[in-house]
Amino acid sequence: MATSRDQLGTLEAEGSSGRQGYSGVEVVLSSDPATPAPLCPHGPTLLFVKVNQGKEETRRFYACSACRDRKDCNFFQWEDEKLSGARLAAREAHNRSCQPPLSRSQCVERYLKLIELPLSQRKFCQSCQQLLLPDDEEKHHEHRVVGDVSITQLKRPSKLLYPLENKKTNAQYLFADRSCLFLVDLLSNLGFRRVLCVGTPRLHELIRLKESGGTKSNIRSLLLDIDFRYSQFYMEDSFCHYNMFNHHFFDGKAALEVCKTFLQEDKGEGVIMVTDPPFGGLVEPLAVTFKKLIAMWKEGHSQDNSQKELPIFWIFPYFFESRICQFFPNFCMLDYQVDYDNHALYKHGKTGRKQSPVRIFTNIPPNKVILPIEEGYRFCPLCQRYVSLENQHCEHCNSCTSKDGRKWNHCFLCKKCVKPSWIHCSICNHCALPDHSCKGPKDGCFICGELDHKRSACPNISTSKKVNKSKWVVKQQRQLTTSTMRLTQELLAYVQCSGGSRSSVKETRGLKMRSVIQLAIGG
């Protein structure tokens, strides 16, 4: 799942910035387990705290785990807020009203009926994003309906469904077939027999197509995704409606057991998790969720295998490397550039800064992951891993250091390689863009310079406005005086030239007064 280029700068800053002097909102992971979080339509909420210049504010609050934009989910509750019984009942009713119209079992029942119908009776409503049975057609006769839905189309629901392109919640930019085929072949070559697809519907589809088609494949997959529309196309053992930001199974214990059985099959051998979260999501809750899935997988192991790790492919932008490795220190980043089918920018074959920033983070040894040479990757014998063609080995760093596909330059002052567009700043004492601000982020107030508030909350804002207004008035008066004097001189010269007749003097006085009034009102 990807995001747009206009958000990349913000995301890169979030991914690579340090915590010192940071201002924003952070998730609180160490909440009291004895106090369950309140529920929103997307499951248990997360506890957040506002951070101002690296210092936490005193009051914390609960908000939706999946939606960072309150337009999508407006849940908000202070941590210490006490709600009345009426408000709690209203909230529960609202949460129920936001759930999918059909239960999981109803979706399965409808799907089994649909595949038994002849081709001419299999229909899909694009307006409602719903598969239609013959009894449903009357309700949808004014909608955009697609007919003759084939079994092949049913096996590729991501082609039928409109992508949900909210960049902070779903960000449903789907893998291009090139990346999908690469991943499926790679997983097969690595010997995996089961793939837990967390937020990767296109990969899930391709695995199932190979399993059911003529292509020899012994890989099975289970899709966990927040998009409930996929419930229409899969049986219970193939799809679970799931929120990866809080480890919430919308269909309760039954779905949880499906996932648990899938992970623990064959004592946990031969399974890998592949995940592609929305880039606007927070790394911290994702890491907590993935550790819970790892713990679920470990429950099926004997104590002799307690040191083993669940293999993982976490697909995310390269500039989140430090944040991911903070929670998973044994992860490494592969050079493979993941591209997306319905994204205008994340396409294969682009160069420079237009290349896809999406990479694969994994705990699998990088020397076991063979990248396609025909796509511009080569094996570095010194690093013992495959890298992009322009990622040259630095003898000073003793590594192939590029992260974004371009050739990086070594800075001897920073003692590391940096992006080719960066230069060393003697004031900041590190490399940065040439037009960067040496004073760092311009946090704080632009009026008084204090760091504990913004301009809009400055106590001196009224004084500042008065000062600015008085300066503007003085400036306008000076301009008016200068213009009036110039105009007077021109009019006197005109009167003298016209012989100073009484009529011309009267006309001049009227013209002068009108001109002065127009200047005074800014005309």
Short mmCIF file of C-alpha atoms in Angstrom, two decimals:
data_model
loop_
_atom_site.label_atom_id
_atom_site.label_comp_id
_atom_site.label_asym_id
_atom_site.label_seq_id
_atom_site.Cartn_x
_atom_site.Cartn_y
_atom_site.Cartn_z
CA MET A 1 0.00 0.00 0.00
CA ALA A 2 1.39 3.30 -1.02
CA THR A 3 0.83 7.01 -0.62
CA SER A 4 1.07 10.06 -2.84
CA ARG A 5 4.21 11.98 -3.70
CA ASP A 6 2.93 15.12 -1.94
CA GLN A 7 2.99 13.24 1.35
CA LEU A 8 6.40 11.69 0.88
CA GLY A 9 8.28 14.62 2.36
CA THR A 10 6.13 14.53 5.49
CA LEU A 11 6.44 10.77 5.83
CA GLU A 12 10.19 10.89 5.25
CA ALA A 13 10.52 13.48 7.98
CA GLU A 14 8.44 11.31 10.31
CA GLY A 15 10.45 8.24 9.48
CA SER A 16 13.94 9.69 9.77
CA SER A 17 13.56 12.42 12.39
CA GLY A 18 14.84 12.01 15.91
CA ARG A 19 12.69 12.45 18.96
CA GLN A 20 14.57 15.41 20.41
CA GLY A 21 12.63 18.63 19.92
CA TYR A 22 9.81 16.68 18.30
CA SER A 23 6.29 18.10 18.31
CA GLY A 24 3.20 16.13 17.40
CA VAL A 25 1.16 13.17 18.62
CA GLU A 26 2.61 9.86 19.80
CA VAL A 27 0.98 6.57 20.69
CA VAL A 28 1.36 5.35 24.29
CA LEU A 29 2.21 1.66 24.16
CA SER A 30 2.58 0.99 27.88
CA SER A 31 -1.06 1.49 28.83
CA ASP A 32 -2.47 -0.37 31.82
CA PRO A 33 -3.69 -3.82 30.60
CA ALA A 34 -6.18 -3.89 33.47
CA THR A 35 -7.97 -0.91 31.91
CA PRO A 36 -9.32 -1.96 28.49
CA ALA A 37 -9.35 0.70 25.82
CA PRO A 38 -12.75 2.02 24.69
CA LEU A 39 -14.08 0.72 21.40
CA CYS A 40 -14.72 2.58 18.15
CA PRO A 41 -16.12 1.02 14.93
CA HIS A 42 -12.58 -0.22 14.14
CA GLY A 43 -12.06 -2.07 17.42
CA PRO A 44 -10.08 -1.07 20.52
CA THR A 45 -8.76 2.47 20.34
CA LEU A 46 -5.18 3.52 21.06
CA LEU A 47 -3.93 5.84 23.78
CA PHE A 48 -2.18 8.96 22.47
CA VAL A 49 -0.35 11.90 23.99
CA LYS A 50 0.53 15.28 22.53
CA VAL A 51 4.25 16.04 22.47
CA ASN A 52 5.56 19.59 22.42
CA GLN A 53 9.31 20.09 21.92
CA GLY A 54 9.98 16.55 23.11
CA LYS A 55 7.90 16.97 26.30
CA GLU A 56 4.63 15.13 26.85
CA GLU A 57 1.56 17.06 27.85
CA THR A 58 -0.19 15.96 31.00
CA ARG A 59 -3.54 14.81 29.58
CA ARG A 60 -3.74 11.77 27.31
CA PHE A 61 -6.59 10.68 25.06
CA TYR A 62 -8.01 7.71 23.16
CA ALA A 63 -8.53 7.85 19.39
CA CYS A 64 -9.11 5.42 16.51
CA SER A 65 -6.24 3.05 15.82
CA ALA A 66 -6.78 2.85 12.07
CA CYS A 67 -7.89 6.37 11.07
CA ARG A 68 -5.51 9.27 11.60
CA ASP A 69 -8.00 11.60 9.97
CA ARG A 70 -10.98 12.38 12.20
CA LYS A 71 -13.17 12.74 9.11
CA ASP A 72 -12.99 8.95 8.78
CA CYS A 73 -13.49 8.16 12.47
CA ASN A 74 -14.17 10.98 14.91
CA PHE A 75 -13.78 8.96 18.10
CA PHE A 76 -12.19 10.97 20.91
CA GLN A 77 -12.12 10.42 24.65
CA TRP A 78 -9.85 11.76 27.36
CA GLU A 79 -8.08 9.02 29.31
CA ASP A 80 -9.58 10.19 32.63
CA GLU A 81 -13.02 11.02 31.20
CA LYS A 82 -16.03 9.33 32.84
CA LEU A 83 -18.95 8.60 30.52
CA SER A 84 -22.58 8.24 31.50
CA GLY A 85 -24.54 5.08 30.79
CA ALA A 86 -26.52 6.88 28.11
CA ARG A 87 -23.37 7.95 26.24
CA LEU A 88 -21.91 4.44 26.45
CA ALA A 89 -25.13 2.96 25.08
CA ALA A 90 -25.18 5.51 22.24
CA ARG A 91 -21.58 4.68 21.41
CA GLU A 92 -22.29 0.95 21.27
CA ALA A 93 -25.26 1.57 18.99
CA HIS A 94 -23.09 3.73 16.71
CA ASN A 95 -20.37 1.07 16.56
CA ARG A 96 -22.93 -1.57 15.59
CA SER A 97 -24.39 0.66 12.88
CA CYS A 98 -20.93 1.05 11.29
CA GLN A 99 -20.37 -2.69 10.88
CA PRO A 100 -20.76 -4.44 7.50
CA PRO A 101 -24.38 -5.05 6.45
CA LEU A 102 -23.82 -8.80 6.08
CA SER A 103 -22.29 -11.22 8.56
CA ARG A 104 -19.38 -13.44 7.62
CA SER A 105 -21.57 -16.54 7.31
CA GLN A 106 -24.09 -14.65 5.15
CA CYS A 107 -21.31 -13.59 2.78
CA VAL A 108 -20.11 -17.18 2.43
CA GLU A 109 -23.67 -18.42 1.84
CA ARG A 110 -24.25 -15.82 -0.89
CA TYR A 111 -20.91 -16.61 -2.55
CA LEU A 112 -21.68 -20.35 -2.73
CA LYS A 113 -25.04 -19.56 -4.34
CA LEU A 114 -23.46 -17.15 -6.81
CA ILE A 115 -20.85 -19.54 -8.19
CA GLU A 116 -23.62 -22.09 -8.92
CA LEU A 117 -25.46 -19.58 -11.11
CA PRO A 118 -24.98 -19.51 -14.91
CA LEU A 119 -22.67 -16.79 -16.23
CA SER A 120 -25.51 -14.56 -17.42
CA GLN A 121 -26.95 -14.32 -13.88
CA ARG A 122 -23.70 -13.48 -12.08
CA LYS A 123 -23.65 -9.73 -11.52
CA PHE A 124 -21.72 -7.15 -9.53
CA CYS A 125 -22.99 -3.71 -8.50
CA GLN A 126 -20.22 -1.16 -8.88
CA SER A 127 -22.25 1.49 -7.04
CA CYS A 128 -22.66 -0.65 -3.92
CA GLN A 129 -19.49 -2.73 -4.44
CA GLN A 130 -21.55 -5.86 -3.90
CA LEU A 131 -22.07 -9.21 -5.60
CA LEU A 132 -25.72 -9.61 -6.61
CA LEU A 133 -28.01 -12.60 -6.48
CA PRO A 134 -31.09 -12.66 -8.73
CA ASP A 135 -33.33 -11.50 -5.87
CA ASP A 136 -31.16 -8.38 -5.42
CA GLU A 137 -31.43 -7.04 -8.96
CA GLU A 138 -34.60 -5.01 -8.45
CA LYS A 139 -33.01 -2.96 -5.66
CA HIS A 140 -30.03 -2.12 -7.90
CA HIS A 141 -31.74 -1.51 -11.25
CA GLU A 142 -30.68 2.17 -11.29
CA HIS A 143 -27.08 1.42 -10.28
CA ARG A 144 -24.01 0.65 -12.37
CA VAL A 145 -24.13 -3.13 -12.64
CA VAL A 146 -21.58 -5.37 -14.34
CA GLY A 147 -22.92 -8.59 -15.82
CA ASP A 148 -21.42 -11.93 -16.86
CA VAL A 149 -18.99 -12.06 -13.93
CA SER A 150 -16.73 -15.02 -14.64
CA ILE A 151 -15.10 -17.36 -12.12
CA THR A 152 -11.75 -15.83 -13.07
CA GLN A 153 -13.05 -12.39 -12.14
CA LEU A 154 -14.32 -13.74 -8.83
CA LYS A 155 -10.83 -15.03 -8.12
CA ARG A 156 -9.42 -11.53 -8.65
CA PRO A 157 -11.71 -9.29 -6.56
CA SER A 158 -9.15 -6.45 -6.48
CA LYS A 159 -9.91 -5.98 -10.18
CA LEU A 160 -13.65 -5.67 -9.52
CA LEU A 161 -13.53 -3.54 -6.36
CA TYR A 162 -12.71 0.15 -6.42
CA PRO A 163 -9.52 0.79 -4.44
CA LEU A 164 -10.00 2.60 -1.14
CA GLU A 165 -7.42 5.36 -1.51
CA ASN A 166 -7.57 7.04 1.89
CA LYS A 167 -3.83 7.35 2.42
CA LYS A 168 -3.94 7.17 6.21
CA THR A 169 -6.37 4.29 6.68
CA ASN A 170 -6.63 1.96 3.69
CA ALA A 171 -4.23 3.40 1.11
CA GLN A 172 -5.25 0.57 -1.18
CA TYR A 173 -2.59 0.97 -3.83
CA LEU A 174 -2.18 -2.59 -5.03
CA PHE A 175 0.97 -4.44 -6.02
CA ALA A 176 1.77 -4.45 -9.70
CA ASP A 177 1.80 -7.90 -11.27
CA ARG A 178 5.59 -7.60 -11.72
CA SER A 179 6.15 -7.27 -7.97
CA CYS A 180 3.51 -9.88 -7.20
CA LEU A 181 5.06 -12.46 -9.50
CA PHE A 182 8.49 -11.75 -8.06
CA LEU A 183 7.21 -12.24 -4.50
CA VAL A 184 5.37 -15.48 -5.32
CA ASP A 185 8.42 -16.95 -7.09
CA LEU A 186 10.70 -15.81 -4.26
CA LEU A 187 8.48 -17.34 -1.58
CA SER A 188 8.33 -20.60 -3.52
CA ASN A 189 12.11 -20.68 -4.03
CA LEU A 190 12.66 -20.05 -0.32
CA GLY A 191 10.56 -23.13 0.44
CA PHE A 192 7.53 -21.57 2.11
CA ARG A 193 4.24 -23.47 1.97
CA ARG A 194 1.95 -20.96 3.68
CA VAL A 195 1.78 -17.16 3.46
CA LEU A 196 -0.05 -14.96 5.96
CA CYS A 197 -0.99 -11.95 3.83
CA VAL A 198 -1.58 -8.96 6.12
CA GLY A 199 -2.95 -6.15 3.98
CA THR A 200 -1.74 -7.69 0.69
CA PRO A 201 -4.90 -8.71 -1.23
CA ARG A 202 -3.24 -8.76 -4.66
CA LEU A 203 -0.55 -11.19 -3.45
CA HIS A 204 -3.24 -13.38 -1.86
CA GLU A 205 -5.09 -13.52 -5.17
CA LEU A 206 -2.06 -14.53 -7.19
CA ILE A 207 -1.07 -17.28 -4.75
CA ARG A 208 -4.58 -18.74 -4.91
CA LEU A 209 -4.65 -18.48 -8.71
CA LYS A 210 -1.43 -20.46 -8.97
CA GLU A 211 -2.72 -22.98 -6.45
CA SER A 212 -5.97 -23.58 -8.36
CA GLY A 213 -4.55 -23.17 -11.87
CA GLY A 214 -2.34 -25.30 -14.02
CA THR A 215 0.84 -23.80 -12.59
CA LYS A 216 2.48 -26.12 -10.10
CA SER A 217 2.32 -24.49 -6.66
CA ASN A 218 2.00 -25.87 -3.17
CA ILE A 219 1.62 -22.51 -1.43
CA ARG A 220 -1.55 -21.60 0.46
CA SER A 221 -2.43 -18.19 1.85
CA LEU A 222 -4.68 -16.47 4.38
CA LEU A 223 -5.62 -12.80 3.92
CA LEU A 224 -6.06 -10.46 6.89
CA ASP A 225 -7.41 -7.09 5.75
CA ILE A 226 -9.50 -4.18 7.05
CA ASP A 227 -11.50 -4.01 3.81
CA PHE A 228 -14.64 -6.03 4.65
CA ARG A 229 -15.65 -6.14 0.95
CA TYR A 230 -13.32 -9.10 0.46
CA SER A 231 -15.66 -11.14 2.70
CA GLN A 232 -17.89 -11.60 -0.37
CA PHE A 233 -15.23 -13.51 -2.31
CA TYR A 234 -13.60 -15.87 0.19
CA MET A 235 -14.48 -18.69 2.56
CA GLU A 236 -13.80 -18.35 6.30
CA ASP A 237 -10.46 -20.15 6.05
CA SER A 238 -9.17 -17.75 3.36
CA PHE A 239 -10.05 -14.28 4.69
CA CYS A 240 -10.37 -12.57 8.07
CA HIS A 241 -11.69 -9.04 8.51
CA TYR A 242 -8.80 -7.59 10.53
CA ASN A 243 -7.35 -4.32 11.80
CA MET A 244 -3.55 -4.52 11.81
CA PHE A 245 -3.17 -1.40 13.97
CA ASN A 246 -4.75 -3.00 17.05
CA HIS A 247 -4.74 -6.75 16.29
CA HIS A 248 -8.53 -6.78 16.17
CA PHE A 249 -10.50 -9.56 14.47
CA PHE A 250 -13.91 -8.12 13.61
CA ASP A 251 -15.54 -11.57 13.58
CA GLY A 252 -14.32 -12.48 17.04
CA LYS A 253 -12.83 -15.73 18.31
CA ALA A 254 -13.81 -17.75 15.25
CA ALA A 255 -11.60 -15.61 12.99
CA LEU A 256 -8.85 -15.56 15.62
CA GLU A 257 -8.82 -19.37 15.66
CA VAL A 258 -8.61 -19.44 11.83
CA CYS A 259 -5.45 -17.31 11.97
CA LYS A 260 -4.01 -19.27 14.88
CA THR A 261 -4.56 -22.62 13.16
CA PHE A 262 -2.98 -21.31 9.95
CA LEU A 263 0.16 -20.09 11.74
CA GLN A 264 0.60 -23.16 13.95
CA GLU A 265 0.01 -25.77 11.25
CA ASP A 266 2.92 -28.24 10.91
CA LYS A 267 4.24 -26.90 14.24
CA GLY A 268 4.74 -23.51 12.65
CA GLU A 269 7.09 -24.75 9.91
CA GLY A 270 6.96 -23.40 6.35
CA VAL A 271 4.99 -20.20 7.04
CA ILE A 272 5.90 -16.55 6.39
CA MET A 273 4.09 -13.27 7.05
CA VAL A 274 4.00 -10.67 4.24
CA THR A 275 2.58 -7.29 5.18
CA ASP A 276 2.09 -4.01 3.32
CA PRO A 277 0.62 -1.45 5.76
CA PRO A 278 -0.62 2.02 4.78
CA PHE A 279 2.40 4.35 4.83
CA GLY A 280 0.45 6.97 6.78
CA GLY A 281 0.07 4.52 9.66
CA LEU A 282 2.22 4.62 12.78
CA VAL A 283 5.11 2.17 13.02
CA GLU A 284 4.74 1.62 16.77
CA PRO A 285 1.27 -0.01 16.85
CA LEU A 286 2.12 -2.02 13.74
CA ALA A 287 5.20 -3.43 15.47
CA VAL A 288 3.14 -4.33 18.55
CA THR A 289 0.58 -6.13 16.36
CA PHE A 290 3.24 -8.06 14.46
CA LYS A 291 4.82 -9.16 17.74
CA LYS A 292 1.42 -10.49 18.83
CA LEU A 293 1.19 -12.51 15.60
CA ILE A 294 4.73 -13.78 16.26
CA ALA A 295 3.67 -14.82 19.78
CA MET A 296 0.62 -16.61 18.33
CA TRP A 297 2.93 -18.48 15.94
CA LYS A 298 5.30 -19.43 18.77
CA GLU A 299 2.50 -21.01 20.80
CA GLY A 300 2.56 -23.94 18.38
CA HIS A 301 6.28 -24.53 18.91
CA SER A 302 8.00 -26.81 21.36
CA GLN A 303 10.49 -25.32 23.81
CA ASP A 304 13.34 -26.69 21.68
CA ASN A 305 12.35 -24.29 18.88
CA SER A 306 11.75 -21.27 21.12
CA GLN A 307 14.69 -19.40 19.55
CA LYS A 308 13.23 -19.61 16.06
CA GLU A 309 11.70 -16.55 14.43
CA LEU A 310 8.64 -16.16 12.25
CA PRO A 311 9.94 -15.13 8.80
CA ILE A 312 8.56 -11.73 7.81
CA PHE A 313 8.48 -9.49 4.75
CA TRP A 314 7.46 -5.99 5.89
CA ILE A 315 6.95 -3.76 2.83
CA PHE A 316 7.44 -0.08 3.69
CA PRO A 317 9.33 3.07 2.53
CA TYR A 318 13.11 2.97 2.98
CA PHE A 319 13.16 6.10 5.15
CA PHE A 320 11.38 4.20 7.94
CA GLU A 321 14.36 1.86 8.27
CA SER A 322 15.57 3.23 11.61
CA ARG A 323 12.06 3.12 13.10
CA ILE A 324 11.47 -0.48 12.00
CA CYS A 325 14.88 -1.63 13.21
CA GLN A 326 14.17 0.02 16.54
CA PHE A 327 11.49 -2.65 17.14
CA PHE A 328 13.08 -5.43 15.08
CA PRO A 329 16.89 -5.01 15.33
CA ASN A 330 17.53 -8.17 13.32
CA PHE A 331 15.70 -6.83 10.24
CA CYS A 332 17.58 -5.74 7.15
CA MET A 333 16.36 -3.80 4.14
CA LEU A 334 16.51 -5.31 0.65
CA ASP A 335 17.20 -3.17 -2.42
CA TYR A 336 14.20 -4.48 -4.35
CA GLN A 337 11.86 -1.66 -5.40
CA VAL A 338 8.22 -2.61 -4.97
CA ASP A 339 5.89 -0.94 -7.46
CA TYR A 340 2.13 -0.51 -7.56
CA ASP A 341 -0.45 -1.02 -10.26
CA ASN A 342 -2.78 1.93 -9.58
CA HIS A 343 -0.20 4.50 -8.49
CA ALA A 344 1.03 7.11 -10.95
CA LEU A 345 4.48 7.46 -9.37
CA TYR A 346 5.48 4.07 -7.96
CA LYS A 347 6.20 2.48 -11.30
CA HIS A 348 9.04 0.25 -12.39
CA GLY A 349 11.69 1.73 -14.66
CA LYS A 350 11.70 5.29 -13.32
CA THR A 351 15.03 6.87 -12.37
CA GLY A 352 16.37 9.37 -9.87
CA ARG A 353 13.96 10.61 -7.21
CA LYS A 354 11.02 9.29 -9.22
CA GLN A 355 11.88 5.73 -8.29
CA SER A 356 9.61 3.88 -5.90
CA PRO A 357 10.80 4.37 -2.29
CA VAL A 358 9.13 1.12 -1.20
CA ARG A 359 11.41 -1.66 0.02
CA ILE A 360 11.22 -5.05 1.75
CA PHE A 361 12.34 -5.33 5.37
CA THR A 362 13.00 -8.88 6.48
CA ASN A 363 14.64 -11.12 9.06
CA ILE A 364 15.61 -13.61 6.36
CA PRO A 365 19.38 -13.51 5.62
CA PRO A 366 19.80 -11.20 2.58
CA ASN A 367 22.17 -13.59 0.82
CA LYS A 368 19.24 -16.01 0.45
CA VAL A 369 17.09 -13.47 -1.39
CA ILE A 370 17.95 -13.48 -5.10
CA LEU A 371 16.86 -10.32 -6.91
CA PRO A 372 16.24 -10.39 -10.70
CA ILE A 373 19.36 -9.45 -12.67
CA GLU A 374 17.27 -8.56 -15.73
CA GLU A 375 15.68 -5.74 -13.69
CA GLY A 376 19.01 -4.14 -12.85
CA TYR A 377 20.16 -5.91 -9.68
CA ARG A 378 23.58 -7.40 -9.11
CA PHE A 379 25.24 -9.50 -6.43
CA CYS A 380 27.84 -7.73 -4.29
CA PRO A 381 30.41 -10.34 -3.16
CA LEU A 382 31.67 -8.05 -0.39
CA CYS A 383 28.23 -7.41 1.13
CA GLN A 384 27.01 -10.90 0.22
CA ARG A 385 23.67 -9.62 -0.99
CA TYR A 386 21.90 -8.40 -4.12
CA VAL A 387 21.83 -4.64 -4.63
CA SER A 388 20.62 -2.21 -7.30
CA LEU A 389 22.99 -1.48 -10.18
CA GLU A 390 23.82 2.09 -9.05
CA ASN A 391 24.32 1.08 -5.42
CA GLN A 392 28.11 1.06 -5.45
CA HIS A 393 30.16 -0.51 -2.66
CA CYS A 394 31.89 2.12 -0.48
CA GLU A 395 35.33 1.04 0.67
CA HIS A 396 35.21 3.50 3.58
CA CYS A 397 31.83 2.30 4.90
CA ASN A 398 32.54 -1.27 3.76
CA SER A 399 28.99 -1.52 2.50
CA CYS A 400 26.67 -0.78 -0.42
CA THR A 401 25.13 2.24 1.21
CA SER A 402 22.48 3.65 -1.15
CA LYS A 403 18.89 3.45 0.04
CA ASP A 404 16.98 5.09 -2.80
CA GLY A 405 18.53 3.49 -5.90
CA ARG A 406 20.90 6.39 -6.68
CA LYS A 407 24.65 6.43 -6.19
CA TRP A 408 25.48 7.98 -2.82
CA ASN A 409 28.64 9.95 -2.00
CA HIS A 410 30.89 9.42 1.00
CA CYS A 411 31.30 12.36 3.38
CA PHE A 412 34.55 12.09 5.32
CA LEU A 413 33.37 14.63 7.90
CA CYS A 414 30.15 12.72 8.64
CA LYS A 415 32.02 9.43 8.19
CA LYS A 416 29.18 7.96 6.16
CA CYS A 417 27.62 8.03 2.70
CA VAL A 418 24.86 10.54 1.99
CA LYS A 419 22.44 11.33 -0.83
CA PRO A 420 24.04 12.92 -3.92
CA SER A 421 21.95 16.08 -3.48
CA TRP A 422 23.28 16.71 0.04
CA ILE A 423 26.26 18.82 1.07
CA HIS A 424 28.08 19.11 4.37
CA CYS A 425 26.94 22.07 6.50
CA SER A 426 29.64 23.44 8.80
CA ILE A 427 27.00 25.11 11.01
CA CYS A 428 24.88 21.99 11.56
CA ASN A 429 27.97 19.77 11.44
CA HIS A 430 26.24 17.22 9.24
CA CYS A 431 25.12 16.79 5.63
CA ALA A 432 21.78 18.15 4.46
CA LEU A 433 20.08 19.73 1.46
CA PRO A 434 21.70 23.00 0.31
CA ASP A 435 18.60 25.07 1.12
CA HIS A 436 17.98 23.55 4.57
CA SER A 437 17.44 25.66 7.69
CA CYS A 438 20.49 25.57 9.92
CA LYS A 439 18.36 26.31 12.96
CA GLY A 440 16.44 23.11 12.46
CA PRO A 441 12.64 22.87 12.44
CA LYS A 442 10.97 26.23 12.94
CA ASP A 443 8.94 25.19 15.95
CA GLY A 444 7.55 27.66 18.44
CA CYS A 445 6.03 31.11 18.09
CA PHE A 446 6.82 33.41 15.18
CA ILE A 447 5.81 36.51 17.19
CA CYS A 448 7.72 36.26 20.48
CA GLY A 449 10.09 33.36 19.69
CA GLU A 450 9.02 31.20 22.63
CA LEU A 451 8.94 27.43 22.03
CA ASP A 452 6.03 26.46 24.28
CA HIS A 453 3.27 27.75 22.00
CA LYS A 454 2.39 28.61 18.41
CA ARG A 455 1.64 31.99 16.86
CA SER A 456 -2.14 31.51 17.15
CA ALA A 457 -1.87 31.03 20.93
CA CYS A 458 0.63 33.81 21.59
CA PRO A 459 -0.45 36.18 24.42
CA ASN A 460 1.22 39.03 22.53
CA ILE A 461 -0.77 38.49 19.34
CA SER A 462 -3.16 41.40 20.06
CA THR A 463 -0.25 43.74 20.79
CA SER A 464 1.48 42.51 17.66
CA LYS A 465 -1.62 43.22 15.59
CA LYS A 466 -1.89 46.72 17.06
CA VAL A 467 1.76 47.44 16.36
CA ASN A 468 1.46 46.12 12.82
CA LYS A 469 -1.75 48.12 12.28
CA SER A 470 -0.17 51.35 13.59
CA LYS A 471 2.83 50.83 11.33
CA TRP A 472 0.48 50.32 8.38
CA VAL A 473 -1.45 53.51 9.24
CA VAL A 474 1.75 55.59 9.49
CA LYS A 475 2.95 54.18 6.19
CA GLN A 476 -0.36 54.97 4.49
CA GLN A 477 -0.37 58.52 5.90
CA ARG A 478 3.14 59.13 4.60
CA GLN A 479 2.18 57.86 1.16
CA LEU A 480 -0.95 60.01 1.21
CA THR A 481 0.98 63.17 2.19
CA THR A 482 3.61 62.58 -0.47
CA SER A 483 0.99 61.94 -3.15
CA THR A 484 -1.05 64.99 -2.11
CA MET A 485 1.97 67.29 -2.27
CA ARG A 486 2.92 65.99 -5.70
CA LEU A 487 -0.62 66.37 -6.94
CA THR A 488 -0.86 69.93 -5.57
CA GLN A 489 2.28 70.94 -7.39
CA GLU A 490 1.00 69.48 -10.65
CA LEU A 491 -2.34 71.23 -10.28
CA LEU A 492 -0.73 74.62 -9.51
CA ALA A 493 1.41 74.28 -12.58
CA TYR A 494 -1.71 73.52 -14.59
CA VAL A 495 -3.50 76.59 -13.22
CA GLN A 496 -0.56 78.80 -14.07
CA CYS A 497 -0.46 77.48 -17.59
CA SER A 498 -4.20 78.07 -18.05
CA GLY A 499 -3.93 81.75 -17.11
CA GLY A 500 -5.40 81.42 -13.62
CA SER A 501 -9.03 81.95 -14.69
CA ARG A 502 -11.70 81.73 -12.00
CA SER A 503 -13.36 78.71 -13.63
CA SER A 504 -10.12 76.80 -13.95
CA VAL A 505 -9.24 77.47 -10.31
CA LYS A 506 -12.66 76.18 -9.19
CA GLU A 507 -12.29 73.07 -11.37
CA THR A 508 -8.82 72.48 -10.03
CA ARG A 509 -10.01 72.66 -6.42
CA GLY A 510 -12.72 70.05 -7.09
CA LEU A 511 -10.30 67.74 -8.90
CA LYS A 512 -7.80 68.12 -6.09
CA MET A 513 -10.37 67.22 -3.40
CA ARG A 514 -11.63 64.19 -5.34
CA SER A 515 -8.07 62.94 -5.84
CA VAL A 516 -7.22 63.35 -2.15
CA ILE A 517 -10.38 61.48 -1.11
CA GLN A 518 -9.59 58.62 -3.54
CA LEU A 519 -6.08 58.34 -2.16
CA ALA A 520 -7.38 58.37 1.42
CA ILE A 521 -9.76 55.45 0.80
CA GLY A 522 -7.21 53.55 -1.30
CA GLY A 523 -9.02 54.05 -4.61
#
